[in-house]
PDB file of C-alpha atoms in Angstrom:
ATOM      1  CA  ASN Q   1      -7.333   8.820   2.490  1.00  0.00           C
ATOM      2  CA  SER Q   2      -4.376   6.813   3.631  1.00  0.00           C
ATOM      3  CA  THR Q   3      -1.636   6.160   1.127  1.00  0.00           C
ATOM      4  CA  CYS Q   4      -1.864   2.550   2.247  1.00  0.00           C
ATOM      5  CA  SER Q   5      -5.256   2.251   0.606  1.00  0.00           C
ATOM      6  CA  GLY Q   6      -3.313   1.908  -2.635  1.00  0.00           C
ATOM      7  CA  ALA Q   7      -1.332  -0.902  -1.081  1.00  0.00           C
ATOM      8  CA  ALA Q   8      -4.516  -2.649  -0.077  1.00  0.00           C
ATOM      9  CA  ARG Q   9      -5.669  -2.680  -3.700  1.00  0.00           C
ATOM     10  CA  SER Q  10      -2.413  -4.217  -4.883  1.00  0.00           C
ATOM     11  CA  THR Q  11      -1.342  -7.832  -4.945  1.00  0.00           C
ATOM     12  CA  GLY Q  12      -0.043  -8.676  -1.511  1.00  0.00           C
ATOM     13  CA  GLY Q  13      -1.516  -5.421  -0.281  1.00  0.00           C
ATOM     14  CA  VAL Q  14      -3.247  -6.751   2.800  1.00  0.00           C
ATOM     15  CA  GLY Q  15       0.175  -7.645   4.174  1.00  0.00           C
ATOM     16  CA  SER Q  16       1.371  -4.118   3.403  1.00  0.00           C
ATOM     17  CA  VAL Q  17      -1.471  -2.579   5.377  1.00  0.00           C
ATOM     18  CA  GLU Q  18      -0.854  -5.015   8.227  1.00  0.00           C
ATOM     19  CA  GLN Q  19       2.840  -4.061   8.192  1.00  0.00           C
ATOM     20  CA  ALA Q  20       1.975  -0.351   8.343  1.00  0.00           C
ATOM     21  CA  VAL Q  21      -0.537  -0.782  11.188  1.00  0.00           C
ATOM     22  CA  THR Q  22       1.976  -2.831  13.174  1.00  0.00           C
ATOM     23  CA  ALA Q  23       4.825  -0.386  12.515  1.00  0.00           C
ATOM     24  CA  THR Q  24       2.789   2.699  13.475  1.00  0.00           C
ATOM     25  CA  GLY Q  25       1.027   1.078  16.399  1.00  0.00           C
ATOM     26  CA  GLY Q  26      -2.505   1.733  15.202  1.00  0.00           C
ATOM     27  CA  THR Q  27      -4.813   3.020  12.512  1.00  0.00           C
ATOM     28  CA  ASN Q  28      -4.141   6.764  12.666  1.00  0.00           C
ATOM     29  CA  ASP Q  29      -4.505   7.808   9.035  1.00  0.00           C
ATOM     30  CA  ASP Q  30      -1.774  10.472   9.107  1.00  0.00           C
ATOM     31  CA  LYS Q  31       0.752   8.064  10.645  1.00  0.00           C
ATOM     32  CA  LEU Q  32      -0.163   5.304   8.208  1.00  0.00           C
ATOM     33  CA  ALA Q  33       0.140   7.636   5.217  1.00  0.00           C
ATOM     34  CA  ASP Q  34       3.524   8.927   6.409  1.00  0.00           C
ATOM     35  CA  TYR Q  35       4.794   5.391   6.952  1.00  0.00           C
ATOM     36  CA  CYS Q  36       3.574   4.235   3.548  1.00  0.00           C
ATOM     37  CA  ARG Q  37       5.252   7.142   1.765  1.00  0.00           C
ATOM     38  CA  LYS Q  38       8.592   6.223   3.367  1.00  0.00           C
ATOM     39  CA  THR Q  39       8.437   2.446   2.959  1.00  0.00           C
ATOM     40  CA  THR Q  40       9.039   0.077   0.078  1.00  0.00           C
ATOM     41  CA  PHE Q  41       6.650  -2.846   0.415  1.00  0.00           C
ATOM     42  CA  LYS Q  42       7.858  -6.248  -0.770  1.00  0.00           C
ATOM     43  CA  THR Q  43       4.951  -8.145  -2.372  1.00  0.00           C
ATOM     44  CA  VAL Q  44       4.539 -11.252  -4.514  1.00  0.00           C
ATOM     45  CA  ALA Q  45       4.012  -8.914  -7.472  1.00  0.00           C
ATOM     46  CA  GLY Q  46       7.195  -6.961  -6.778  1.00  0.00           C
ATOM     47  CA  ASP Q  47       8.132  -3.881  -4.789  1.00  0.00           C
ATOM     48  CA  ILE Q  48       5.550  -1.159  -4.209  1.00  0.00           C
ATOM     49  CA  LYS Q  49       6.553   2.370  -3.208  1.00  0.00           C
ATOM     50  CA  PHE Q  50       4.412   5.506  -2.953  1.00  0.00           C
ATOM     51  CA  ASN Q  51       5.248   9.142  -3.699  1.00  0.00           C
ATOM     52  CA  ALA Q  52       4.223  12.224  -1.690  1.00  0.00           C
ATOM     53  CA  GLU Q  53       0.808  12.278  -3.389  1.00  0.00           C
ATOM     54  CA  GLY Q  54       0.149   8.642  -2.439  1.00  0.00           C
ATOM     55  CA  GLU Q  55       0.492   7.309  -5.987  1.00  0.00           C
ATOM     56  CA  TRP Q  56       2.743   4.409  -6.936  1.00  0.00           C
ATOM     57  CA  THR Q  57       6.212   5.642  -7.892  1.00  0.00           C
ATOM     58  CA  THR Q  58       6.316   3.056 -10.690  1.00  0.00           C
ATOM     59  CA  ALA Q  59       3.260   2.324 -12.770  1.00  0.00           C
ATOM     60  CA  GLN Q  60       2.075  -1.256 -12.495  1.00  0.00           C
ATOM     61  CA  VAL Q  61      -0.578  -3.313 -14.211  1.00  0.00           C
ATOM     62  CA  MET Q  62      -2.991  -4.958 -11.834  1.00  0.00           C
ATOM     63  CA  ALA Q  63      -5.530  -7.622 -12.751  1.00  0.00           C
ATOM     64  CA  THR Q  64      -8.271  -8.840 -10.444  1.00  0.00           C
ATOM     65  CA  GLN Q  65     -10.459 -11.863 -10.883  1.00  0.00           C
ATOM     66  CA  PHE Q  66     -13.615 -12.544  -8.893  1.00  0.00           C
ATOM     67  CA  GLN Q  67     -14.992 -16.060  -8.755  1.00  0.00           C
ATOM     68  CA  GLY Q  68     -18.246 -17.353  -7.337  1.00  0.00           C
ATOM     69  CA  VAL Q  69     -19.677 -13.894  -6.732  1.00  0.00           C
TER      70      VAL Q  69
END
């Protein structure tokens, strides 16, 4: 239940998860969640920040399109 799972679902999110894993030195869920709650992620869709509950601090609209599935 890492807070970063929300980052992974967002535009540019894979980079956010990569940043968190690199910064914390691994995939420990508690460390990742703590890092994600304290970090503002810069993405192509704008800044993403999480609150203590792991939700985005600012509501955002996200659209996903699947092709060739």
